[in-house]
XYZ file of C-alpha atoms in Angstrom:
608
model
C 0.000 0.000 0.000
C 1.776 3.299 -1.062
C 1.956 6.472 0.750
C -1.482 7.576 -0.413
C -3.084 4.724 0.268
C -1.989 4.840 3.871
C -3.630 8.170 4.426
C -7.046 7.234 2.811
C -6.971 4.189 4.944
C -5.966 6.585 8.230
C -8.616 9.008 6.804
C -11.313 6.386 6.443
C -10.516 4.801 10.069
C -11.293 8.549 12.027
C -13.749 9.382 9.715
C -15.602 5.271 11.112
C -14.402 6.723 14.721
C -16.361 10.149 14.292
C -19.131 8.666 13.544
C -19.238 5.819 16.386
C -18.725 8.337 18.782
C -21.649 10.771 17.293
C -23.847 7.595 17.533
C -23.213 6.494 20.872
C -23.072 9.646 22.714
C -26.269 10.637 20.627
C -27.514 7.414 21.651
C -26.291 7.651 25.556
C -27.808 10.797 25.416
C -31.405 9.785 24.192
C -31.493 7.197 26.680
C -31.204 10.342 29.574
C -33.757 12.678 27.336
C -36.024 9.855 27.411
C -36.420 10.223 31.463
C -38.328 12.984 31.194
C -41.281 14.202 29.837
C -42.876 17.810 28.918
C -42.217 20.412 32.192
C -42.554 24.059 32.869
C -42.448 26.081 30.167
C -43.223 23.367 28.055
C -46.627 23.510 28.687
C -47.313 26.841 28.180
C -45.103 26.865 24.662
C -47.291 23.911 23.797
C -50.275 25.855 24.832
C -49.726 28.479 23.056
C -48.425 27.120 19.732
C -51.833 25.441 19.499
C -54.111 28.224 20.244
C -52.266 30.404 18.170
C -51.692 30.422 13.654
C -48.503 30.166 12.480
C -46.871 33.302 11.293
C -45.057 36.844 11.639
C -47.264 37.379 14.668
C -46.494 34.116 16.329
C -43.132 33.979 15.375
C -41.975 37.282 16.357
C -44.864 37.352 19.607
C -43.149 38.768 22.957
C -42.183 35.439 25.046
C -41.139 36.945 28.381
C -39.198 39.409 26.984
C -37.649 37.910 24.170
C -38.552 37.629 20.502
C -36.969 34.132 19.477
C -39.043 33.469 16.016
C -36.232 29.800 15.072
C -37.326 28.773 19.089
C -40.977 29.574 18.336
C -41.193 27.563 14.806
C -39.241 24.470 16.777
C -42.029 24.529 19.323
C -44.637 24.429 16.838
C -43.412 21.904 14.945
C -43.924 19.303 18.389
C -47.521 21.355 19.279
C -49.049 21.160 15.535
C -47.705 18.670 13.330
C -46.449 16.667 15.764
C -49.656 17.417 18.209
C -47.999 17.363 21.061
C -46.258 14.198 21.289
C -43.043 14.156 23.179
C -41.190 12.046 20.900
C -41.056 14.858 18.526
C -39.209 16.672 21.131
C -37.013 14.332 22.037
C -36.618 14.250 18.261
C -35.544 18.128 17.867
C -33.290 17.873 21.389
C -31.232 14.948 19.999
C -31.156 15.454 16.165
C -29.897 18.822 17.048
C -27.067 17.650 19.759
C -26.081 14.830 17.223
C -25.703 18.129 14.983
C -23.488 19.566 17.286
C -21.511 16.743 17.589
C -20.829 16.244 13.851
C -19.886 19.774 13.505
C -17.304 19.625 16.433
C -14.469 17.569 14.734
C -14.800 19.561 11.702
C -13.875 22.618 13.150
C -11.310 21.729 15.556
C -9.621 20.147 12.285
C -10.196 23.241 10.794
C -8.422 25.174 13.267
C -5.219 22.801 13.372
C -6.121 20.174 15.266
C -4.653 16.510 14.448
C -7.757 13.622 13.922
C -6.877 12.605 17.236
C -7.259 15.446 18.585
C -10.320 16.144 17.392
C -11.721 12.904 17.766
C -11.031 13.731 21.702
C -12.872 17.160 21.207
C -16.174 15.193 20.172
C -15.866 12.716 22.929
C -15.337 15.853 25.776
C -18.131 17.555 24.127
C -20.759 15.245 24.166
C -19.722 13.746 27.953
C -20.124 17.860 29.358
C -22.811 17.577 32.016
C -23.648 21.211 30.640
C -25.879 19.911 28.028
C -28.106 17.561 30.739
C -30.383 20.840 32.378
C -30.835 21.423 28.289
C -31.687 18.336 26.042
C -33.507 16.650 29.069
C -35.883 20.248 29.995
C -37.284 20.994 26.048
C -37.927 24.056 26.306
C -34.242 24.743 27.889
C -33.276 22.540 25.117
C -34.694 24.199 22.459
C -32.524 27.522 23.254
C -29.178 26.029 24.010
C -29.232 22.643 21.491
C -30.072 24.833 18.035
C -28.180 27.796 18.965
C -24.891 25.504 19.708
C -25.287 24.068 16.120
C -26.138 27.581 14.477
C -22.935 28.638 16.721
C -20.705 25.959 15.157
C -22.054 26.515 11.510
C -21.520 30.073 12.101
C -18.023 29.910 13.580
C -17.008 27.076 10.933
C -18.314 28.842 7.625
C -16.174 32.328 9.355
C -13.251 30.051 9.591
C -13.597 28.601 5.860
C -14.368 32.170 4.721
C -10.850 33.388 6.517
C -9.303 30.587 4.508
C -10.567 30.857 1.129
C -12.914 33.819 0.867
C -15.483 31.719 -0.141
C -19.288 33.835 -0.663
C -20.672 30.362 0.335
C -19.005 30.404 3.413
C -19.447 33.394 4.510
C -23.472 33.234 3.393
C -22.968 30.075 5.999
C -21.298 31.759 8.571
C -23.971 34.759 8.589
C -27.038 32.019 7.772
C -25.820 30.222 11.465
C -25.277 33.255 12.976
C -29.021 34.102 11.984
C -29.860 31.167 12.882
C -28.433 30.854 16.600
C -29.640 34.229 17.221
C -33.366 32.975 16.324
C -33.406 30.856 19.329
C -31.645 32.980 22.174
C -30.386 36.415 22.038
C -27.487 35.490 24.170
C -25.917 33.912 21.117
C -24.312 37.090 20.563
C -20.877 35.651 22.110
C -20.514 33.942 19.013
C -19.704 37.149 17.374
C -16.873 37.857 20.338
C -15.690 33.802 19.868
C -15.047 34.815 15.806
C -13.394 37.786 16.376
C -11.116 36.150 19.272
C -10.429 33.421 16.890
C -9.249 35.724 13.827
C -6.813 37.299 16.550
C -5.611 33.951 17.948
C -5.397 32.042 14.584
C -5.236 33.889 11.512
C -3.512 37.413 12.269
C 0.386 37.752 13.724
C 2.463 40.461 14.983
C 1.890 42.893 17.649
C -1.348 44.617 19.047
C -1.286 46.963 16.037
C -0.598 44.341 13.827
C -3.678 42.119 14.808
C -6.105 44.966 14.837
C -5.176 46.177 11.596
C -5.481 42.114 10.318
C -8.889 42.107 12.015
C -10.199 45.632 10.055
C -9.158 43.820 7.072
C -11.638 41.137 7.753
C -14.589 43.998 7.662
C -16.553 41.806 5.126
C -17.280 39.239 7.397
C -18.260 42.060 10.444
C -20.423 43.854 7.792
C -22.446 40.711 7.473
C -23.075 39.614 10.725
C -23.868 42.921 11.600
C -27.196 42.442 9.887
C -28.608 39.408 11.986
C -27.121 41.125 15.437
C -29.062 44.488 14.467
C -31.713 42.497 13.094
C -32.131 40.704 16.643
C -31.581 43.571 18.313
C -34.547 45.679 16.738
C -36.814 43.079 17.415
C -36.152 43.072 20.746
C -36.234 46.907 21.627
C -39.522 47.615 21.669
C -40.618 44.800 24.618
C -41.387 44.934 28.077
C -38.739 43.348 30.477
C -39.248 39.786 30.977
C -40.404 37.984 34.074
C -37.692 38.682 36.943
C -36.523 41.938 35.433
C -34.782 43.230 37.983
C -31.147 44.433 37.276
C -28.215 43.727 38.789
C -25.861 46.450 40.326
C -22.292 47.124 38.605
C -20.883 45.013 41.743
C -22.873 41.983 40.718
C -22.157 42.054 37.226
C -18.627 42.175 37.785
C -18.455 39.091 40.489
C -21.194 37.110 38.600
C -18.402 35.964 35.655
C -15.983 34.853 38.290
C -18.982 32.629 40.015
C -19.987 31.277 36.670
C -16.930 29.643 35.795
C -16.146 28.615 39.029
C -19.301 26.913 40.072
C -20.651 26.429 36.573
C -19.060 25.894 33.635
C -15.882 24.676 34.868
C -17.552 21.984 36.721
C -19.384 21.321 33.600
C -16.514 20.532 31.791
C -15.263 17.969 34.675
C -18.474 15.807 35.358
C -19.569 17.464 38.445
C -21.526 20.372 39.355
C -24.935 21.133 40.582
C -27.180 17.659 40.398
C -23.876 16.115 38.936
C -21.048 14.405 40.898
C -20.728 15.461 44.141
C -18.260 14.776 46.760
C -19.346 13.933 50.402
C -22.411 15.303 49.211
C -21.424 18.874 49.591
C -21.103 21.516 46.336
C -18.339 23.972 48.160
C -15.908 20.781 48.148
C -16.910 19.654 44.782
C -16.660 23.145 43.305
C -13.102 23.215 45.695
C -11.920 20.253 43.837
C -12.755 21.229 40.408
C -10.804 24.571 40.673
C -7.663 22.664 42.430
C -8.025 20.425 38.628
C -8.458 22.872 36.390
C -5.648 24.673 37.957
C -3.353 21.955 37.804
C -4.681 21.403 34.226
C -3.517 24.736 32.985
C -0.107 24.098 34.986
C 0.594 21.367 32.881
C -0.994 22.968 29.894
C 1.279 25.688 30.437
C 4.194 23.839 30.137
C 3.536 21.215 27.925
C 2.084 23.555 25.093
C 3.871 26.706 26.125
C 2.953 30.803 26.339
C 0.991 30.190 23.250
C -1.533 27.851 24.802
C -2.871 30.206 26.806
C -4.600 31.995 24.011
C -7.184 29.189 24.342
C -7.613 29.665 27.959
C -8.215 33.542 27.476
C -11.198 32.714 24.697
C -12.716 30.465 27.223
C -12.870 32.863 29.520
C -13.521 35.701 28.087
C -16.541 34.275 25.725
C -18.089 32.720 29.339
C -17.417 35.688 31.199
C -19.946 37.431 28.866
C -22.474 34.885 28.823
C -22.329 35.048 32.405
C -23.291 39.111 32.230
C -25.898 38.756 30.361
C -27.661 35.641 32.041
C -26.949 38.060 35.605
C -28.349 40.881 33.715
C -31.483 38.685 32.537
C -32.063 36.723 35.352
C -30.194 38.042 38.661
C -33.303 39.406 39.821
C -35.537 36.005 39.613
C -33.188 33.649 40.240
C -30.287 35.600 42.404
C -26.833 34.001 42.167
C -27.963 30.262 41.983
C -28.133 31.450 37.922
C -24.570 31.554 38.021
C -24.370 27.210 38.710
C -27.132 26.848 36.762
C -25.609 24.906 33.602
C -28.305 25.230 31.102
C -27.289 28.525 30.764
C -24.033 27.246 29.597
C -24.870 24.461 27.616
C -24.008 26.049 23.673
C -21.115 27.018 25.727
C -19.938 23.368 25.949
C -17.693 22.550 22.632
C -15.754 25.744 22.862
C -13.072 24.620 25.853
C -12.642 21.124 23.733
C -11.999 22.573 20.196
C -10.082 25.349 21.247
C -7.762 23.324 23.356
C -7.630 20.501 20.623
C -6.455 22.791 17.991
C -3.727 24.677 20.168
C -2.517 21.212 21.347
C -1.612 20.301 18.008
C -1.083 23.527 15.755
C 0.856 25.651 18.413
C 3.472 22.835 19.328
C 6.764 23.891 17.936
C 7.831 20.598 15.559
C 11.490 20.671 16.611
C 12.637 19.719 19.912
C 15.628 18.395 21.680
C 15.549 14.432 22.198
C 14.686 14.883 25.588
C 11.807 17.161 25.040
C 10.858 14.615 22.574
C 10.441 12.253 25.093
C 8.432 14.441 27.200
C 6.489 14.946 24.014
C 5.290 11.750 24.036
C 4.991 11.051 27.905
C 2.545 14.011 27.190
C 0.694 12.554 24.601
C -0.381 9.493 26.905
C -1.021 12.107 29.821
C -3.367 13.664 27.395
C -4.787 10.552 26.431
C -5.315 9.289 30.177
C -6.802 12.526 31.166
C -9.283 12.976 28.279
C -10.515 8.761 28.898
C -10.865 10.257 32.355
C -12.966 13.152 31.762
C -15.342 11.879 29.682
C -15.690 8.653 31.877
C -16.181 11.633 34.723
C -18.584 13.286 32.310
C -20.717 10.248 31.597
C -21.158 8.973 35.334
C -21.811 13.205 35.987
C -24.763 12.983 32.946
C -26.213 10.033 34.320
C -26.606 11.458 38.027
C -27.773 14.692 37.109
C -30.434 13.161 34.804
C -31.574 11.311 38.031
C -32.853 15.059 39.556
C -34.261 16.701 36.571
C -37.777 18.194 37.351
C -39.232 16.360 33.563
C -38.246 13.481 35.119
C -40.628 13.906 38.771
C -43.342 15.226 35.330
C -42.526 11.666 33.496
C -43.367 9.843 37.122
C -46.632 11.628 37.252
C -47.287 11.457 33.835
C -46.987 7.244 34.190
C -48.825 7.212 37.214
C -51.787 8.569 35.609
C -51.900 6.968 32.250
C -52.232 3.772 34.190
C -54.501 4.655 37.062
C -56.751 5.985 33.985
C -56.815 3.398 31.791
C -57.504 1.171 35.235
C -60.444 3.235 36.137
C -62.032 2.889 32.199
C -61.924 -0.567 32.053
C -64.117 -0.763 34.655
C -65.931 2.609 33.725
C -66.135 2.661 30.079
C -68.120 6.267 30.246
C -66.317 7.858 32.794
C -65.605 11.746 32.347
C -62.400 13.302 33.672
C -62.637 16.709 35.530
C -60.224 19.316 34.232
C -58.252 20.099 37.032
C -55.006 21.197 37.464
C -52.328 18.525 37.379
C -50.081 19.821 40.367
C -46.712 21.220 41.293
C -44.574 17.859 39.397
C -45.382 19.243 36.135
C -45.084 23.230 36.433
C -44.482 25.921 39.591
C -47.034 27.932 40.240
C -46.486 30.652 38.091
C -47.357 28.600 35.237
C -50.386 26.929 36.945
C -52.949 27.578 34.164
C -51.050 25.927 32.027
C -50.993 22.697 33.666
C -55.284 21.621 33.193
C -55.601 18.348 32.205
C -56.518 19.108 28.747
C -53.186 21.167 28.354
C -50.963 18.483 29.939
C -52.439 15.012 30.039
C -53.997 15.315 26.867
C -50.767 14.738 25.307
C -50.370 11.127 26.780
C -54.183 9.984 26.408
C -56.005 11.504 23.417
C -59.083 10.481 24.246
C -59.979 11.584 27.163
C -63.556 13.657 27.760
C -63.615 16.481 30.322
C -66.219 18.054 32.341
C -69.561 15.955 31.677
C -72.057 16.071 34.689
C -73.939 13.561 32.955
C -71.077 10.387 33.719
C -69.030 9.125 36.110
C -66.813 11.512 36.951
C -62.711 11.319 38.018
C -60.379 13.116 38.982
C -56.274 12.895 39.640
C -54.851 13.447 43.552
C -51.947 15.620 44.061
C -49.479 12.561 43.038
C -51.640 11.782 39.806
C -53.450 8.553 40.634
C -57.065 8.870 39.056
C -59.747 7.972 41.039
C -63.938 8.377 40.837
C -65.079 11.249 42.549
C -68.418 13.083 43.440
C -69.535 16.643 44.093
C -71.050 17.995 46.809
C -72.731 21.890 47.273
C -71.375 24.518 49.305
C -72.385 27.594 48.161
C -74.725 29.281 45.480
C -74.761 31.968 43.487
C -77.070 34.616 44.197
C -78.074 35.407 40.406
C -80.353 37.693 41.854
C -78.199 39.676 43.961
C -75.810 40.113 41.127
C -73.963 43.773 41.237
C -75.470 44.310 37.512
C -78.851 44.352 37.330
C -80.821 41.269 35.561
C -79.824 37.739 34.331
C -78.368 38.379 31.055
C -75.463 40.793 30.759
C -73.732 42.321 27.820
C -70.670 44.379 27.068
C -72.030 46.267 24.236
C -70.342 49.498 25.338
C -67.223 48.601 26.605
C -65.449 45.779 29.084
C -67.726 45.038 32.185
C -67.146 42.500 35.386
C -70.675 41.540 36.598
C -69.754 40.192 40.101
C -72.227 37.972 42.105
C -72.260 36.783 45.519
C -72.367 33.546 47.281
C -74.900 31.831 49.980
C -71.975 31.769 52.081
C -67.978 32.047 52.153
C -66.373 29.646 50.327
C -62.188 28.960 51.611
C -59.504 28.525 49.670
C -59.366 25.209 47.748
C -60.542 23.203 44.443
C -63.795 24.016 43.470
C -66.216 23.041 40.765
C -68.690 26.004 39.418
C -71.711 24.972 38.098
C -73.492 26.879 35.844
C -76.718 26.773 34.465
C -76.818 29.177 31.227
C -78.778 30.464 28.379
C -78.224 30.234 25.280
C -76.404 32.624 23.071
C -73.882 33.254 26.336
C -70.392 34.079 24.327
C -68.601 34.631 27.411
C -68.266 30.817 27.722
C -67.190 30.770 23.975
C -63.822 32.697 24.575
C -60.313 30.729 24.978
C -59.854 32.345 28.393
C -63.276 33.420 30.198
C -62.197 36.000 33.078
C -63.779 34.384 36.163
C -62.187 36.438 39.305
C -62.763 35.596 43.003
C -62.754 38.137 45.807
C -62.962 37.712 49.694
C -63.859 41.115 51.697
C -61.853 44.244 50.353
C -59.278 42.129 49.488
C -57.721 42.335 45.679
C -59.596 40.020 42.941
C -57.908 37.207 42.211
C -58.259 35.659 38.458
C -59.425 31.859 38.642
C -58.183 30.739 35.288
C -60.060 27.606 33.690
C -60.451 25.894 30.543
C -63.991 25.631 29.084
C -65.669 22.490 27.932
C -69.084 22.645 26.152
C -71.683 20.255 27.936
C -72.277 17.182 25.663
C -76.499 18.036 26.642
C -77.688 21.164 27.441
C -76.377 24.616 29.382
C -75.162 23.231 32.154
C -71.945 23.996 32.423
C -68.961 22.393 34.649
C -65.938 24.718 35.763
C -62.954 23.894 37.073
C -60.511 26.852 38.061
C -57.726 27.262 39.998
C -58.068 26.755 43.609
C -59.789 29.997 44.747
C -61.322 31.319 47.335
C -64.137 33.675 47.469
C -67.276 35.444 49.225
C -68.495 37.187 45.423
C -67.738 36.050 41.929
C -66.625 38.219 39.105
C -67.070 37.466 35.337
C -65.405 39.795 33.285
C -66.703 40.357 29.468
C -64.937 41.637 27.126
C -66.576 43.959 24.105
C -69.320 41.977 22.507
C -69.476 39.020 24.733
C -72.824 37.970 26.807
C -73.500 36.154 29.710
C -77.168 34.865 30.769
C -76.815 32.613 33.821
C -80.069 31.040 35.176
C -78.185 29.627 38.637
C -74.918 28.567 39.920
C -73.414 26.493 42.634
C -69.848 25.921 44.012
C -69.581 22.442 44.501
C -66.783 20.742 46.694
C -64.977 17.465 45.285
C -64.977 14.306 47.189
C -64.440 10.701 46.785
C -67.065 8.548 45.494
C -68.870 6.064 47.878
C-alpha cells in the first residue's frame, strides 16, 4: 500500500471513529432525554403554539421578553404537526445535539487540530454535564441545542471564509449566525468567539498588527452585523421579561468569576450542581474542580507553552460574557444560583474542547531536543489518560444529574396517571375526567394555568372527555393517581343579587365585570362552578373566560379555567384554579354575553 493509500486508509478509520462516537453519545444521550417528559415552560409553549396560527405574529410574539421566532417555529413543529407528542421533542433535542456533535471535529480540524485530537474534542463535548439541564428540559433545550449548532455553523463557515474567501461560506457563517440568534439572544458571544479566533489564529504580529489584520476582515463584520441588528430591533420595543430586575455594577462584575467557578468549569469535569458530588457537599466539589483545572492549565502551560494560553483567554472571556448577560437577565428572579445553573451554559460546551484541541496540536513547535521529545510523548499518553478520564467523569456526571431533573418527577406523574386511567375505564367505560389542574410535578405555580388536564395530560391519552355532569366523573390526587369522585354543594350563586342588574349581561359598550355573591364564604381550595346558562352566552365561547374571586376588600384574584361545552344542554362544569371567594366576578370583554339562570360551588370528594 503506497503512501497515499496509507492516508485514505488513516482518513477512512477517524472518519468510522467520528461517527461511532456521534452515535453512541447521541444514543447515551437519548437514553437520559427519554427520562423525562414535557415540564414548565413546556406547557405553556405547547399551549400556546396550538391556540395560536402560524406566522409573523407568532413567530416574532413577545415570550417573556424575548422575541426568538427559530425557538418559536421548533415549538410548533412538536404542538401542531407533531400534536404534542413528546417524541417529537425528544426528536428536535437529539437530532440537534447529534448536529453539534458532527460539527465539532470539523472545526477543531479546521483550526489545526490533528484527527486525534479532534476525535477527543467530540468525545469531551458530548460527555459535558452542561448539556443535561438542556436536552432533558425541552424548552431549555430548544434555546441552548439549536443555537450551539447555528454557533458551530456560524463559527465554521467564518473560519472557511478566513481561509478561502469563499461567498458560500461566509453566506454560511452569517445564515448560522441568523440562525443561533433565532433561538436565544445570548448567542451574541458567538460574534466575540469569531473575532477572538481571527486574533488567535489567523492574524500575527503585535497589538497593532492584529487589529489592523482584524479591520481587514470587515466583510465578514459587515455581514453579521445584519442578523445582530436584526435581533436587536426586534427586541427593543418589549417589556422586560419575568424577573426583570437588574443587577448592580458590583454583581455584574463578580457574577463571571462565580460562573466559571461553580458552573461551567464543573461542567466541563463531570460534576456540578445535580452532577457528581463529593461527600455530598457543592463547596468541596466546586473546591476540587478549581484545584483540577488549575493543575490542568499548569501542565498545559508547560507542555504547550505561552501560546496555549490563548485558548484559555477565549474560554474565559466568551463565558465571562455569557455570564453578564444571564446576571443581567435573570439576577433578579433567580439571584446568584443562575450563576451554577448549567443550562445557561450548555451552547457554551464545545468551545473549551476545540479550542484546546487545535492549540494542542497547531501551536506545538515541531522541533525539539531528544529529551523534550520524550516528554512529548509522555505528554501525549497524559493527554490521552486525562481525556478517557474526563469523559468517563462526564458520563457517570450525565447520568446522576439526569436522576434530579424536574421532567423526570413530570414523566413519574405522567406514568402514574396513564395507568390509574386506563384502570379506572376498564371498569368505567363512560367515565368523564374533571379538568383540574395537574399539580406542582409538572409546572411551579407561576405557570399553573397551564398545567389543566386538557393542556398536559392530553398529550399522553387523546381520548380523554372532560367536564360531563352527565357520567361518572374522576379526577387525579396531588401525586396523579385517578380515582372516581363526586360533588357535593357549598355555596350558590345569588343570580339575583348580582352587582349588575338582571340575568343576562352584555358588554355592548365597553369591558364590564358583573360580580355575584355567594350563599356563604367559600375557603380557599378546588372548586367546581356549576353553571346553568342560556343560550347565546359568548362569554363561555372565549379561549380564556375571566372568572375572578374576591374575599372582603381584598384584591380580585383571576381563577383561570379551561372551558368544555356540555355534551347536553347549558349546564356547564368549571374547574378553576383553587380559589377562594365570598363574590364572583365574570369579566366580558366587548361583545361578549353572559345569561346565567343559577350557579353552585360544589366541593370534590371521593365517590362512595
Amino acid at each position: 500500500m503506497g503512501s497515499a493509500g496509507v492516508r485514505r486508509h488513516v482518513v477512512e478509520r477517524s472518519h468510522v471513529a467520528a461517527l461511532v462516537t456521534v452515535v453512541a453519545l447521541s444514543a447515551w444521550m437519548a437514553v437520559l432525554v427519554n427520562r423525562g417528559w414535557f415540564f414548565s415552560d413546556d406547557l405553556y409553549n405547547l399551549t400556546e403554539a396550538r391556540s395560536m396560527g402560524f406566522g409573523w405574529h407568532y413567530l416574532t410574539r413577545n415570550l417573556f421578553g424575548h422575541v426568538v421566532p427559530g425557538f418559536m417555529a421548533l415549538a410548533w413543529l412538536v404542538a401542531r404537526p407533531g400534536d404534542g407528542r413528546y417524541g417529537w421533542a425528544q426528536a428536535e433535542m437529539i437530532g440537534a445535539y447529534a448536529v453539534v456533535l458532527a460539527l465539532v471535529g470539523p472545526l477543531a480540524r479546521a483550526l489545526g487540530a490533528s484527527r486525534r485530537a479532534a476525535l477527543a474534542a467530540v468525545a469531551l463535548t458530548g460527555a459535558s454535564t452542561l448539556w443535561v439541564g438542556a436536552t432533558t428540559w425541552w424548552s431549555a433545550g430548544l434555546n441552548a441545542v439549536p443555537g450551539a449548532a447555528g454557533a458551530l455553523v456560524f463559527v465554521l463557515g467564518h473560519v472557511r471564509w478566513l481561509e478561502r474567501r469563499s461567498r458560500r461560506s461566509l453566506l454560511a457563517a452569517t445564515l448560522g449566525l441568523t440562525g443561533a440568534l433565532s433561538v436565544q439572544e445570548g448567542s451574541i458571544v458567538f460574534v466575540v468567539l469569531v473575532v477572538a479566533i481571527t486574533l488567535a489564529w489567523f492574524t500575527t504580529g503585535g497589538p497593532a498588527e492584529r487589529v489592523r489584520g482584524l479591520a481587514a476582515r470587515w466583510p465578514a463584520w459587515a455581514a453579521y452585523a445584519v442578523p445582530c441588528i436584526g435581533s436587536l430591533v426586534l427586541t427593543s420595543t418589549l417589556s422586560p421579561g419575568i424577573g426583570a430586575g437588574r443587577p448592580g455594577p458590583a454583581t455584574l462584575l463578580q457574577f463571571p468569576f462565580v460562573a466559571v467557578a461553580r458552573g461551567y468549569l464543573p461542567g466541563l469535569l463531570g460534576t456540578g450542581v445535580g452532577g457528581l458530588q463529593l461527600g455530598g457537599s457543592e463547596a468541596l466539589t466546586v473546591a476540587v474542580a478549581l484545584a483540577a483545572g488549575g493543575l490542568g492549565l499548569a501542565w498545559w502551560s508547560r507542555v504547550v507553552g505561552h501560546r496555549g494560553w490563548w485558548a484559555v483567554a477565549i474560554v474565559v472571556v466568551v463565558v465571562s460574557v455569557r455570564a453578564v448577560l444571564v446576571a443581567w437577565a435573570r439576577f433578579g428572579l433567580l439571584g446568584w444560583s443562575a450563576a451554577s445553573d448549567q443550562r445557561y451554559d450548555a451552547d457554551l460546551a464545545w468551545i473549551a474542547p476545540v479550542l484546546f484541541a487545535a492549540t494542542w496540536t497547531r501551536e506545538r513547535p515541531e522541533r525539539r531536543p531528544p529529551e523534550a521529545g520524550r516528554d512529548r510523548s509522555v505528554s501525549h499518553r497524559t493527554a490521552f489518560v486525562v481525556t478517557g478520564v474526563l469523559v468517563a467523569l462526564g458520563l457517570l456526571g450525565q447520568a446522576a444529574q439526569a436522576r434530579s431533573i424536574g421532567p423526570r418527577a413530570s414523566r413519574a406523574y405522567r406514568d402514574r396517571f396513564v395507568a390509574s386511567y386506563r384502570e379506572q375505564r376498564s371498569v368505567r367505560p363512560g367515565l368523564s375526567m374533571l379538568d383540574v389542574p395537574a399539580g406542582p410535578d409538572l409546572a411551579p405555580a407561576l405557570l399553573a394555568r397551564f398545567t389543566f388536564l386538557s393542556r398536559t395530560m392530553s398529550f399522553a391519552v387523546r381520548d380523554m372527555r372532560f367536564n360531563d355532569l352527565s357520567r361518572q366523573l374522576v379526577a387525579p390526587g396531588l401525586k396523579g393517581i385517578v380515582r372516581p369522585v363526586g360533588l357535593v354543594g357549598q355555596a350558590s350563586l345569588m343570580v339575583d343579587r348580582a352587582a349588575a342588574a338582571g340575568r343576562c349581561w352584555d358588554a355592548s359598550s365597553g369591558p364590564l365585570v358583573v360580580w355575584v355573591p355567594l350563599s356563604s364564604r367559600v375557603p380557599l381550595g378546588s372548586w367546581v362552578l356549576q353553571l346553568d346558562v342560556r343560550p347565546g352566552s359568548s362569554w363561555l365561547d372565549s379561549s380564556r373566560p375571566a372568572l375572578w374571586a374576591a374575599t372582603g376588600s381584598g384584591a380580585p384574584r383571576r381563577a383561570d379555567f379551561v372551558p368544555h361545552p356540555p355534551a347536553i344542554g347549558q349546564r356547564w362544569a368549571v374547574t378553576p384554579l383553587p380559589f377562594g371567594a365570598e363574590r364572583l366576578g365574570f369579566g366580558l370583554q366587548p361583545g361578549e354575553r353572559l345569561c346565567l339562570r343559577s350557579g353552585a360551588v360544589a366541593r370534590i370528594v371521593p365517590a362512595g
